[in-house]
Coordinates of C-alpha atoms in Angstrom, one line a residue:
M1 CA 114.2 119.0 111.9
P2 CA 116.1 117.3 109.3
T3 CA 119.8 116.7 110.9
A4 CA 122.4 117.1 108.5
I5 CA 126.8 115.8 109.4
L6 CA 129.1 117.7 107.9
T7 CA 132.5 115.5 108.0
G8 CA 135.9 116.8 107.2
Q9 CA 137.3 120.4 107.8
P10 CA 135.3 123.6 106.2
V11 CA 137.4 125.0 104.0
P12 CA 137.7 128.6 104.4
G13 CA 135.1 130.9 101.7
S14 CA 133.1 127.6 101.6
S15 CA 129.5 128.0 101.9
I16 CA 128.7 124.8 102.4
E17 CA 126.9 125.2 105.7
S18 CA 124.3 128.2 105.0
D19 CA 123.3 126.4 102.0
L20 CA 122.3 123.4 104.5
R21 CA 121.0 125.8 106.9
D22 CA 118.3 127.6 104.1
L23 CA 117.2 123.5 103.1
G24 CA 116.4 123.7 106.4
F25 CA 119.1 121.4 107.9
D26 CA 120.5 121.7 111.4
V27 CA 123.9 121.4 110.8
R28 CA 126.7 119.2 112.9
T29 CA 130.0 119.0 112.4
A30 CA 132.2 115.5 112.8
S31 CA 135.3 115.1 113.2
G32 CA 135.4 111.6 111.8
P33 CA 133.7 109.0 110.8
A34 CA 133.2 107.2 114.4
D35 CA 131.8 110.6 115.6
A36 CA 129.7 110.9 112.5
E37 CA 128.5 107.1 113.4
A38 CA 127.5 109.2 117.3
L39 CA 125.8 112.2 115.7
L40 CA 124.0 109.7 112.9
A41 CA 122.2 107.6 116.3
A42 CA 122.1 111.1 118.4
V43 CA 119.3 112.0 115.5
P44 CA 115.9 110.3 116.4
S45 CA 114.5 107.7 113.4
E46 CA 111.6 109.5 112.2
E47 CA 114.1 112.4 110.9
R48 CA 115.9 112.6 107.5
V49 CA 119.8 112.9 107.9
A50 CA 122.1 113.6 105.7
L51 CA 125.8 113.2 105.3
V52 CA 127.7 115.7 103.1
D53 CA 132.2 117.0 102.5
A54 CA 133.1 119.4 104.1
R55 CA 134.6 120.3 101.0
F56 CA 131.3 119.9 99.2
V57 CA 131.2 122.7 96.0
G58 CA 127.6 123.0 94.3
H59 CA 125.2 124.6 93.1
P60 CA 122.6 125.2 95.9
H61 CA 119.5 123.4 93.5
A62 CA 122.2 120.4 93.5
L63 CA 122.4 120.0 97.0
R64 CA 118.4 120.6 96.8
L65 CA 117.5 117.7 94.5
G66 CA 119.9 115.7 96.2
L67 CA 119.0 116.1 99.4
T68 CA 115.7 116.7 100.4
D69 CA 113.4 115.1 97.5
P70 CA 110.5 113.4 100.0
R71 CA 109.9 110.8 96.8
F72 CA 113.1 107.9 97.6
P73 CA 114.4 106.6 101.0
L74 CA 117.7 107.0 100.2
A75 CA 119.6 109.8 97.5
A76 CA 122.7 111.0 97.0
V77 CA 125.2 113.0 94.6
P78 CA 129.2 113.3 94.3
G79 CA 130.3 114.6 98.3
A80 CA 126.1 114.5 99.8
V81 CA 124.4 111.3 100.7
T82 CA 120.8 111.3 102.2
A83 CA 118.3 108.8 104.2
R84 CA 115.2 109.1 105.1
A85 CA 113.3 107.1 108.0
E86 CA 113.0 104.1 105.6
G87 CA 116.7 104.0 104.7
R88 CA 118.1 105.4 108.0
L89 CA 118.8 102.0 108.9
A90 CA 120.6 100.4 105.9
L91 CA 123.3 104.1 105.9
T92 CA 123.7 103.3 109.4
R93 CA 125.2 99.7 109.0
A94 CA 127.1 101.7 105.8
L95 CA 128.2 103.8 108.3
A96 CA 129.6 101.7 111.0
R97 CA 131.2 99.6 108.1
E98 CA 133.1 102.8 108.0
T99 CA 134.2 103.0 111.4
S100 CA 134.7 99.7 111.5
A101 CA 137.2 100.1 108.7
G102 CA 139.8 102.7 110.6
G103 CA 138.2 105.4 108.0
G104 CA 137.6 103.7 104.9
A105 CA 141.3 102.3 103.4
A106 CA 138.7 98.9 102.8
H107 CA 137.6 101.6 99.6
G108 CA 140.0 103.3 98.5
A109 CA 140.8 106.2 100.2
A110 CA 143.5 104.9 100.4
P111 CA 146.8 103.6 99.3
A112 CA 146.9 100.3 100.7
G113 CA 148.7 99.9 104.0
T114 CA 148.2 103.7 105.1
K115 CA 147.2 103.9 108.9
L116 CA 145.1 106.8 108.6
S117 CA 143.6 108.4 112.6
V118 CA 139.7 109.8 112.8
G119 CA 140.6 112.6 112.7
D120 CA 142.8 112.9 109.0
A121 CA 141.3 115.0 106.6
A122 CA 142.2 112.1 104.0
G123 CA 140.7 109.8 105.6
V124 CA 137.5 111.8 106.8
A125 CA 136.5 113.8 103.4
S126 CA 135.0 111.5 101.1
L127 CA 133.2 109.7 103.7
A128 CA 130.2 111.0 101.7
D129 CA 131.0 109.0 98.9
R130 CA 132.6 106.2 100.2
V131 CA 129.6 105.4 102.0
V132 CA 126.9 105.7 98.6
T133 CA 129.4 102.9 97.6
A134 CA 128.8 100.7 100.6
L135 CA 125.2 100.9 100.0
D136 CA 125.5 100.0 96.2
A137 CA 127.1 97.4 97.2
D138 CA 124.5 96.0 100.0
G139 CA 122.1 96.9 96.7
A140 CA 120.3 99.5 98.4
A141 CA 118.6 102.1 95.8
V142 CA 120.4 105.5 96.1
H143 CA 118.5 108.0 94.2
R144 CA 120.9 110.3 91.6
P145 CA 119.0 112.8 90.4
E146 CA 119.6 114.1 87.2
L147 CA 121.9 117.7 87.2
G148 CA 122.3 118.5 84.0
S149 CA 124.3 121.6 84.0
L150 CA 124.4 122.0 87.9
V151 CA 127.8 121.7 89.8
A152 CA 127.8 119.5 92.1
A153 CA 131.8 118.1 93.4
V154 CA 134.2 117.1 96.0
P155 CA 137.6 119.1 94.7
T156 CA 141.2 117.6 95.9
D157 CA 143.4 121.2 95.4
P158 CA 142.9 124.2 95.4
Q159 CA 142.6 124.3 91.7
A160 CA 140.4 122.0 91.1
R161 CA 138.2 123.8 93.8
N162 CA 138.9 127.3 91.7
E163 CA 137.8 125.4 88.5
A164 CA 134.6 123.8 90.7
R165 CA 133.9 127.6 92.0
Q166 CA 133.9 129.1 88.2
A167 CA 131.8 126.1 86.9
V168 CA 129.3 127.3 89.5
A169 CA 129.5 131.2 88.8
A170 CA 128.6 130.2 85.1
V171 CA 125.8 127.9 85.5
D172 CA 122.7 130.3 86.9
D173 CA 121.5 128.4 89.2
E174 CA 117.3 129.8 89.9
A175 CA 116.9 129.6 85.6
V176 CA 117.8 125.4 86.0
R177 CA 115.6 125.6 89.2
L178 CA 112.3 126.5 87.2
K179 CA 112.8 124.9 83.6
S180 CA 113.3 121.4 85.8
A181 CA 109.9 123.7 87.0
V182 CA 108.0 122.6 83.6
K183 CA 107.3 119.2 83.1
A184 CA 109.4 117.8 79.8
R185 CA 106.7 116.4 78.3
D186 CA 103.6 118.9 78.0
G187 CA 101.4 119.6 75.4
F188 CA 101.7 122.4 72.6
F189 CA 99.3 124.8 74.4
T190 CA 101.0 124.4 78.1
T191 CA 104.3 124.5 76.8
F192 CA 103.9 128.3 74.9
F193 CA 101.0 129.7 76.1
I194 CA 100.5 128.6 79.8
S195 CA 104.8 127.3 81.2
P196 CA 106.3 130.3 80.1
Y197 CA 105.1 132.8 83.3
S198 CA 103.2 129.3 85.3
R199 CA 106.5 129.0 86.5
Y200 CA 106.9 132.1 88.2
I201 CA 103.7 132.4 89.5
A202 CA 105.8 129.2 90.9
R203 CA 108.0 130.5 92.5
W204 CA 106.0 133.4 93.3
C205 CA 104.2 131.0 95.7
A206 CA 107.3 129.2 96.9
R207 CA 108.4 132.1 98.5
R208 CA 105.5 133.0 100.3
G209 CA 105.8 129.6 101.5
L210 CA 101.8 128.3 99.9
T211 CA 102.1 124.7 98.6
P212 CA 101.0 122.7 95.6
N213 CA 97.7 121.4 97.8
Q214 CA 97.0 124.9 97.9
V215 CA 97.1 125.9 94.8
T216 CA 95.0 122.3 94.1
T217 CA 92.5 123.6 96.0
A218 CA 92.5 127.5 94.7
S219 CA 92.8 125.8 90.5
L220 CA 89.0 123.8 92.2
L221 CA 87.1 126.8 93.5
T222 CA 88.1 129.1 90.3
A223 CA 86.5 125.8 88.4
L224 CA 83.8 125.0 90.7
I225 CA 83.6 129.5 90.5
A226 CA 83.8 128.8 86.0
A227 CA 81.3 125.9 86.1
S228 CA 78.7 128.8 88.0
C229 CA 79.4 130.8 85.7
A230 CA 78.2 129.1 83.1
A231 CA 75.1 127.6 84.8
T232 CA 73.7 130.8 84.6
G233 CA 73.0 130.7 81.4
T234 CA 73.8 133.9 80.0
R235 CA 76.4 135.2 77.5
A236 CA 78.3 137.2 80.0
G237 CA 78.0 134.0 81.9
F238 CA 79.6 131.4 79.8
V239 CA 82.1 134.5 78.7
A240 CA 83.3 134.3 82.1
A241 CA 83.2 130.8 82.8
G242 CA 86.0 131.1 79.7
V243 CA 88.4 133.4 81.3
L244 CA 87.6 132.0 84.9
L245 CA 88.7 127.5 83.1
I246 CA 91.3 128.9 81.9
V247 CA 93.0 130.3 85.0
S248 CA 92.0 127.1 87.1
F249 CA 94.0 125.0 84.0
V250 CA 97.3 127.7 85.2
L251 CA 96.3 126.9 88.5
D252 CA 96.5 123.8 87.8
C253 CA 100.3 123.5 86.1
T254 CA 100.9 125.7 88.3
D255 CA 101.0 123.0 91.6
G256 CA 103.0 120.6 89.9
Q257 CA 105.4 123.2 89.2
L258 CA 105.2 124.1 92.9
A259 CA 105.8 120.9 93.8
R260 CA 109.2 120.1 91.2
Y261 CA 110.4 123.9 92.0
S262 CA 109.8 123.1 96.0
L263 CA 110.0 119.6 95.4
Q264 CA 107.0 118.8 98.0
Y265 CA 105.8 116.0 96.9
S266 CA 103.2 114.2 98.8
T267 CA 100.8 111.4 98.4
L268 CA 98.6 113.0 99.1
G269 CA 99.1 115.7 96.8
A270 CA 98.8 113.2 94.0
W271 CA 95.6 111.9 94.7
L272 CA 94.7 115.6 95.5
D273 CA 95.8 116.8 91.7
A274 CA 94.6 113.9 89.7
T275 CA 91.5 114.3 91.9
F276 CA 90.7 117.4 91.4
D277 CA 91.7 118.0 87.4
R278 CA 87.9 115.1 86.9
A279 CA 86.3 117.0 89.8
K280 CA 86.8 120.0 87.5
E281 CA 86.0 119.1 84.5
Y282 CA 83.5 116.8 84.7
A283 CA 81.8 119.8 87.4
Y284 CA 81.6 122.1 84.3
Y285 CA 80.2 119.6 82.3
A286 CA 77.1 119.9 84.9
G287 CA 77.0 123.4 84.5
L288 CA 76.9 124.1 80.7
A289 CA 74.5 122.0 80.9
L290 CA 72.4 123.6 83.5
G291 CA 73.0 126.5 81.5
A292 CA 72.1 125.8 78.6
A293 CA 68.6 123.9 80.4
R294 CA 68.3 127.6 81.6
G295 CA 68.3 128.9 77.5
G296 CA 65.8 125.9 76.5
D297 CA 67.7 123.7 75.3
D298 CA 68.2 120.8 76.7
V299 CA 72.0 118.6 76.1
W300 CA 72.5 116.3 79.1
A301 CA 72.6 113.6 77.1
L302 CA 75.6 115.7 74.9
A303 CA 77.2 116.3 78.4
L304 CA 76.9 112.4 80.3
G305 CA 78.1 111.4 76.1
A306 CA 81.3 113.9 76.9
M307 CA 82.1 112.1 80.5
V308 CA 81.5 108.7 79.5
L309 CA 84.0 109.2 76.7
Q310 CA 86.9 111.1 78.6
T311 CA 85.8 109.3 81.6
C312 CA 86.3 105.6 79.1
R313 CA 89.9 107.5 77.2
H314 CA 91.2 108.0 80.3
V315 CA 90.8 103.9 81.2
V316 CA 92.0 102.9 78.4
D317 CA 95.5 105.4 79.5
F318 CA 95.8 103.8 82.7
S319 CA 94.5 99.9 81.5
F320 CA 97.5 100.1 79.3
N321 CA 100.2 101.9 81.2
E322 CA 99.5 99.2 84.0
A323 CA 99.4 95.5 81.6
N324 CA 103.4 97.2 80.3
H325 CA 103.6 98.3 84.0
D326 CA 106.9 96.3 84.5
A327 CA 108.1 96.0 81.0
T328 CA 112.2 96.4 81.5
A329 CA 112.5 97.0 77.5
N330 CA 110.8 98.4 74.9
T331 CA 110.0 94.8 72.8
S332 CA 107.5 96.3 70.2
P333 CA 108.8 97.7 66.6
T334 CA 105.9 100.3 66.6
A335 CA 106.6 101.6 70.3
A336 CA 110.3 101.7 68.5
L337 CA 108.5 103.6 65.3
S338 CA 106.9 105.8 68.0
D339 CA 110.1 107.1 70.1
K340 CA 111.3 108.1 66.6
L341 CA 108.5 110.1 65.7
D342 CA 108.8 111.8 68.7
S343 CA 113.0 112.6 68.4
V344 CA 111.6 114.6 65.6
G345 CA 111.2 118.2 65.7
W346 CA 107.1 118.9 64.4
T347 CA 105.6 115.8 64.5
V348 CA 106.1 116.1 68.2
W349 CA 104.1 118.2 68.8
V350 CA 101.2 117.1 66.4
R351 CA 100.9 114.3 67.7
R352 CA 101.0 115.8 71.4
M353 CA 97.9 118.1 69.9
I354 CA 96.4 114.9 68.6
V355 CA 96.0 113.2 72.2
L356 CA 93.8 116.3 73.1
P357 CA 95.0 116.4 76.3
I358 CA 93.8 119.1 78.9
G359 CA 95.8 121.6 77.6
E360 CA 94.1 121.8 74.6
R361 CA 90.8 120.3 75.5
W362 CA 90.0 122.6 78.1
A363 CA 91.4 125.6 76.2
M364 CA 88.8 124.6 73.5
I365 CA 86.0 124.2 76.0
A366 CA 87.0 127.5 77.0
V367 CA 87.0 129.6 73.6
L368 CA 83.5 128.1 72.4
T369 CA 81.6 128.0 76.0
A370 CA 82.6 132.1 75.4
A371 CA 81.9 132.4 71.7
T372 CA 79.5 128.9 71.1
T373 CA 76.9 127.5 72.3
P374 CA 76.6 124.8 75.5
R375 CA 75.3 122.6 72.4
I376 CA 78.1 123.4 69.8
T377 CA 80.3 123.1 72.6
F378 CA 80.5 119.2 73.1
Y379 CA 79.6 118.8 70.3
A380 CA 83.3 119.7 69.3
L381 CA 84.0 117.8 72.5
L382 CA 82.8 114.4 72.1
V383 CA 84.0 114.8 68.0
G384 CA 87.5 116.3 69.3
C385 CA 87.3 112.8 71.8
A386 CA 86.8 110.4 69.2
L387 CA 89.1 111.5 67.0
A388 CA 92.1 111.2 69.8
A389 CA 90.2 107.9 71.2
T390 CA 90.1 106.5 68.3
Y391 CA 94.3 107.2 67.8
T392 CA 95.6 106.4 70.4
T393 CA 93.9 103.4 71.5
A394 CA 94.9 101.8 67.3
G395 CA 98.7 102.9 68.1
R396 CA 98.1 100.5 71.5
V397 CA 96.7 98.0 69.0
L398 CA 99.1 97.7 67.4
R399 CA 101.5 98.0 70.4
S400 CA 100.3 95.5 72.1
L401 CA 100.1 92.7 68.5
T402 CA 104.2 93.1 68.0
R403 CA 104.9 93.0 71.8
T404 CA 106.9 90.2 72.1
A405 CA 107.4 90.2 76.5
Q406 CA 104.8 88.3 78.4
R407 CA 102.8 89.8 80.7
T408 CA 103.7 89.5 84.1
D409 CA 101.7 88.6 87.7
R410 CA 101.4 91.9 88.9
A411 CA 100.0 93.5 85.6
A412 CA 97.8 90.8 85.1
R413 CA 95.7 91.8 88.8
A414 CA 95.9 94.9 88.3
L415 CA 93.7 95.1 85.7
A416 CA 90.8 92.3 86.7
D417 CA 91.6 95.1 90.1
L418 CA 90.8 98.2 87.5
A419 CA 87.8 95.8 85.8
D420 CA 85.7 95.9 88.8
N421 CA 84.0 92.7 88.6
G422 CA 82.1 91.8 92.0
P423 CA 80.3 89.3 94.0
L424 CA 77.2 88.4 91.5
A425 CA 80.9 87.6 89.1
E426 CA 82.6 85.8 91.8
L427 CA 79.1 83.8 92.9
L428 CA 78.9 82.5 88.9
A429 CA 82.8 81.9 88.4
R430 CA 82.6 79.6 91.3
V431 CA 79.5 77.4 89.9
L432 CA 80.3 77.6 85.9
P433 CA 82.4 76.2 84.3
A434 CA 85.5 78.1 82.9
G435 CA 84.9 79.4 79.5
R436 CA 87.4 78.7 76.4
L437 CA 87.0 81.8 74.2
P438 CA 89.6 84.6 75.2
A439 CA 88.9 87.6 77.7
L440 CA 88.7 89.8 75.2
L441 CA 85.7 88.5 73.2
W442 CA 83.2 87.8 76.4
A443 CA 84.6 91.4 77.5
V444 CA 83.1 92.8 73.3
L445 CA 80.5 90.3 73.7
G446 CA 78.9 92.5 76.7
A447 CA 80.3 95.5 75.7
V448 CA 77.9 94.7 72.3
L449 CA 75.3 92.9 73.5
L450 CA 74.1 95.2 76.6
P451 CA 73.7 99.0 75.1
L452 CA 71.9 97.9 71.9
T453 CA 69.7 95.7 73.9
A454 CA 69.2 99.1 76.3
W455 CA 69.0 100.8 72.3
I456 CA 66.5 99.0 71.0
E457 CA 64.0 98.1 73.8
G458 CA 64.5 100.7 76.1
P459 CA 63.8 99.9 79.8
G460 CA 61.9 96.7 80.4
W461 CA 62.9 93.3 80.6
A462 CA 65.0 92.6 77.9
V463 CA 67.3 94.7 78.4
V464 CA 67.1 93.2 82.2
L465 CA 67.8 89.6 80.5
A466 CA 70.8 91.6 78.3
A467 CA 72.5 92.0 82.1
V468 CA 72.1 88.7 83.2
V469 CA 73.6 87.7 80.2
Y470 CA 76.5 90.2 80.4
A471 CA 77.5 89.6 84.4
L472 CA 77.6 85.8 83.0
L473 CA 79.9 87.2 80.3
S474 CA 81.9 89.0 83.2
S475 CA 82.6 86.6 85.1
E476 CA 84.3 84.9 82.0
A477 CA 85.7 87.8 81.4
L478 CA 88.4 86.5 84.5
E479 CA 87.9 84.0 84.9
K480 CA 91.8 83.7 84.4
P481 CA 94.4 85.8 84.6
L482 CA 94.4 88.5 81.4
K483 CA 97.3 88.2 80.0
G484 CA 96.2 88.4 76.7
A485 CA 97.9 90.6 74.3
L486 CA 94.7 92.9 74.2
D487 CA 93.9 92.0 77.5
W488 CA 93.7 95.8 79.2
L489 CA 90.7 96.4 76.4
V490 CA 88.5 94.7 79.2
P491 CA 88.7 96.9 82.2
P492 CA 87.6 100.1 79.3
L493 CA 84.8 97.8 77.3
F494 CA 83.4 97.4 80.8
R495 CA 83.2 101.2 82.0
A496 CA 81.3 101.9 78.3
A497 CA 79.1 99.2 78.9
E498 CA 78.9 99.7 82.3
Y499 CA 78.6 103.9 81.8
G500 CA 76.4 103.7 78.2
T501 CA 73.6 101.5 79.5
V502 CA 72.6 104.2 82.2
L503 CA 73.3 107.3 79.6
I504 CA 70.2 105.2 77.5
L505 CA 67.3 103.8 79.6
A506 CA 68.1 108.0 81.0
A507 CA 67.7 108.9 78.3
E508 CA 65.0 106.2 76.5
S509 CA 62.8 107.1 80.3
D510 CA 62.7 110.2 78.9
V511 CA 61.4 112.4 82.2
N512 CA 62.6 115.4 82.9
G513 CA 65.3 115.1 85.2
A514 CA 66.7 111.2 84.6
L515 CA 69.5 112.6 82.7
P516 CA 70.5 114.8 85.7
A517 CA 70.6 112.0 87.5
A518 CA 72.3 109.0 85.6
F519 CA 74.6 112.6 85.0
G520 CA 75.5 112.0 89.4
L521 CA 75.4 108.6 89.1
V522 CA 78.2 108.2 86.1
A523 CA 80.6 111.0 88.3
A524 CA 80.3 108.7 90.9
V525 CA 81.2 105.1 90.2
A526 CA 83.4 107.5 88.1
Y527 CA 85.1 108.2 90.9
H528 CA 85.5 104.9 92.6
H529 CA 87.3 103.7 89.2
Y530 CA 89.8 105.8 89.6
D531 CA 90.9 106.1 92.8
T532 CA 91.0 102.5 92.2
V533 CA 93.4 103.3 89.3
Y534 CA 95.1 106.2 91.8
R535 CA 96.2 103.2 94.6
I536 CA 98.1 100.9 91.7
R537 CA 99.8 104.1 90.8
G538 CA 100.8 105.1 93.7
D539 CA 101.5 101.1 95.0
A540 CA 98.8 100.9 97.5
G541 CA 97.2 98.1 95.8
A542 CA 93.5 97.8 94.7
P543 CA 90.7 99.6 97.2
P544 CA 89.4 97.0 99.7
A545 CA 87.2 93.6 99.1
W546 CA 84.0 95.1 101.3
L547 CA 84.1 99.1 99.4
V548 CA 83.7 96.6 95.7
R549 CA 80.8 94.4 97.3
A550 CA 79.4 97.1 98.9
V551 CA 78.6 99.1 95.4
G552 CA 77.8 96.2 93.7
G553 CA 80.7 96.0 90.7
Q554 CA 80.6 96.9 87.6
E555 CA 78.3 94.1 86.5
G556 CA 75.8 94.3 90.2
R557 CA 75.5 97.6 89.7
T558 CA 74.3 97.8 85.8
L559 CA 71.9 94.8 86.6
L560 CA 70.8 97.2 89.6
V561 CA 70.0 100.2 87.1
T562 CA 68.1 97.9 84.0
V563 CA 65.6 96.1 87.1
L564 CA 65.0 99.7 88.7
A565 CA 64.5 100.7 85.3
A566 CA 62.5 97.2 84.2
L567 CA 59.9 97.9 87.3
L568 CA 60.1 101.7 88.4
T569 CA 58.3 104.4 86.3
A570 CA 60.2 106.7 84.3
A571 CA 59.6 109.5 87.8
Q572 CA 60.3 106.9 90.1
F573 CA 63.3 105.4 87.4
K574 CA 64.6 109.3 87.8
V575 CA 64.1 109.5 91.8
A576 CA 66.2 105.8 92.2
L577 CA 68.8 107.0 89.8
T578 CA 69.7 110.1 92.3
A579 CA 69.0 108.2 95.2
L580 CA 71.7 104.9 94.3
A581 CA 74.2 108.3 92.6
V582 CA 73.8 109.8 96.4
A583 CA 74.0 105.5 98.1
V584 CA 77.9 104.8 95.7
A585 CA 79.4 108.8 96.4
L586 CA 78.8 108.9 100.5
V587 CA 80.7 104.9 100.6
V588 CA 83.2 105.7 98.3
L589 CA 84.0 109.4 99.3
V590 CA 84.3 108.7 102.7
E591 CA 86.2 105.5 102.3
S592 CA 88.8 107.1 99.0
I593 CA 89.2 110.1 102.1
R594 CA 89.8 108.1 105.0
F595 CA 92.8 106.5 103.1
W596 CA 94.6 108.4 101.6
V597 CA 94.3 110.6 104.7
A598 CA 95.8 107.9 106.8
A599 CA 98.1 107.1 103.8
H600 CA 99.1 111.2 104.6
Q601 CA 99.3 110.5 108.0
G602 CA 101.4 107.8 108.3
G603 CA 104.5 108.0 106.5
A604 CA 103.1 106.6 103.1
P605 CA 105.8 106.7 100.5
A606 CA 105.5 110.7 99.0
V607 CA 105.1 110.3 94.6
H608 CA 104.1 112.8 92.5
D609 CA 101.9 111.9 89.5
E610 CA 101.8 113.2 86.7
G611 CA 99.2 112.5 85.8
E612 CA 97.1 113.2 81.6
P613 CA 99.5 115.4 80.1
A614 CA 98.9 119.1 80.6

């Protein structure tokens, strides 16, 4: 249980002790800095501890934001400071200095030359704020949450206390808490059709002790049931699937709102939320394709094409963000214009809808599933995602070309990890001389050559030769650090080349079951690529080198698929794709689950990844 050390004399009528207990704190009272230091030392080092001014007046949610957020080692609001295990040493040092300073006169708590006794109220009342000042002086990163209209104050006289209490009464704490549970930048559909009621579902879940991870799991199960309904191929099944997909999305919004409402953030939760979103959508694609097949319409190529396009869109997002991760200022005129447009009312919603975020996308899929056919649904999805991808990529290209800041080593390393080159490209890099062309040009050549050869020639040795050349080009693309203005396009180009080649070769094999097998293989590989992104976002680094080597790297897998297509009959190729999909899925899933569970159990810093705009 976390411990709150209350400093100073409690004020009659104050609710601070009960507020802290409601937040789960064990409350102890210190008579002065030395007593507070002793109480702090008695709290186990792995537990959260807080110093709170006994005269604090404010909203309970202000205290919650300042004292219970698991993402920050140190955090503070006026009159209160808290430390997780990682921040305990810094807090202990700051408090020790206050104790040795005789109550903090060195920090301006009392006029110079005034000697304060340990129990003197004037010396103790501002202890928490003085400790925060000391932490700042030490260079410690102290998180200060944005309180908005919430009140957090330490009144120094009865009049100020009365005014603070009136300010607290004038603002509805629960209304602010509910409003802040909703993401600030949601999509149009989510903002106006989901969030007005999903936030109340989140509160209902919080009051019954449900966790965001439980709601995330419920959303996944609902989506899988929706996919099963779509797989029946009946009109009733399609209608039920559309309705359940919307229900799944409501729960998907609810889990994030529950996390923000109750500040239940975790590394494992962020991973589950992001991973399950992809699993839900792609499982639904498979369900639609199965349902269409029951009705005599083979749309597996469309389903796989939709997954390839959507995954490449996400990789564009991830790569661009990582390339600009440590940009300290807006260095692009295009970005400045975009920010200006985002400040104008109606253009904000138009721009958010154009990119077809998950809310609009799932709503479109659900309505079209219920009202039309899987083929029409996939056609609309492919056209919509293609237009959205063109819009977003063009804007990011313009931003990158007009950006003045240079890429950092960290950004270049992240892009190289996202590229997913394997042992074959590493070997070629060691034996071949470095090329002089830009990395992007090598990637473009490979991404055009390989799928185009597969499209024209089909399975055969010509495409194997193209895959060998593609491996050479992949090696050359990563010969130098990816610091060029448009080098963030290298990872999505590799994704398009690998996934597109698998799709084309499976379609060209013209055997029943090859495309579903290819769908499974691309899904397994895409999971590996998404997992790489989530690790980098969580500051855990890329997956271990042995994992990348075990699954071949993107150029190795692509070459293997082309060789299998050339050597085997169509029926054997289908079996080989299935076996390869199972093998890749087992390796990456086992390692991914092991890593994220171990990170969670090992006390990795909590995160809250907002992920794709809802």
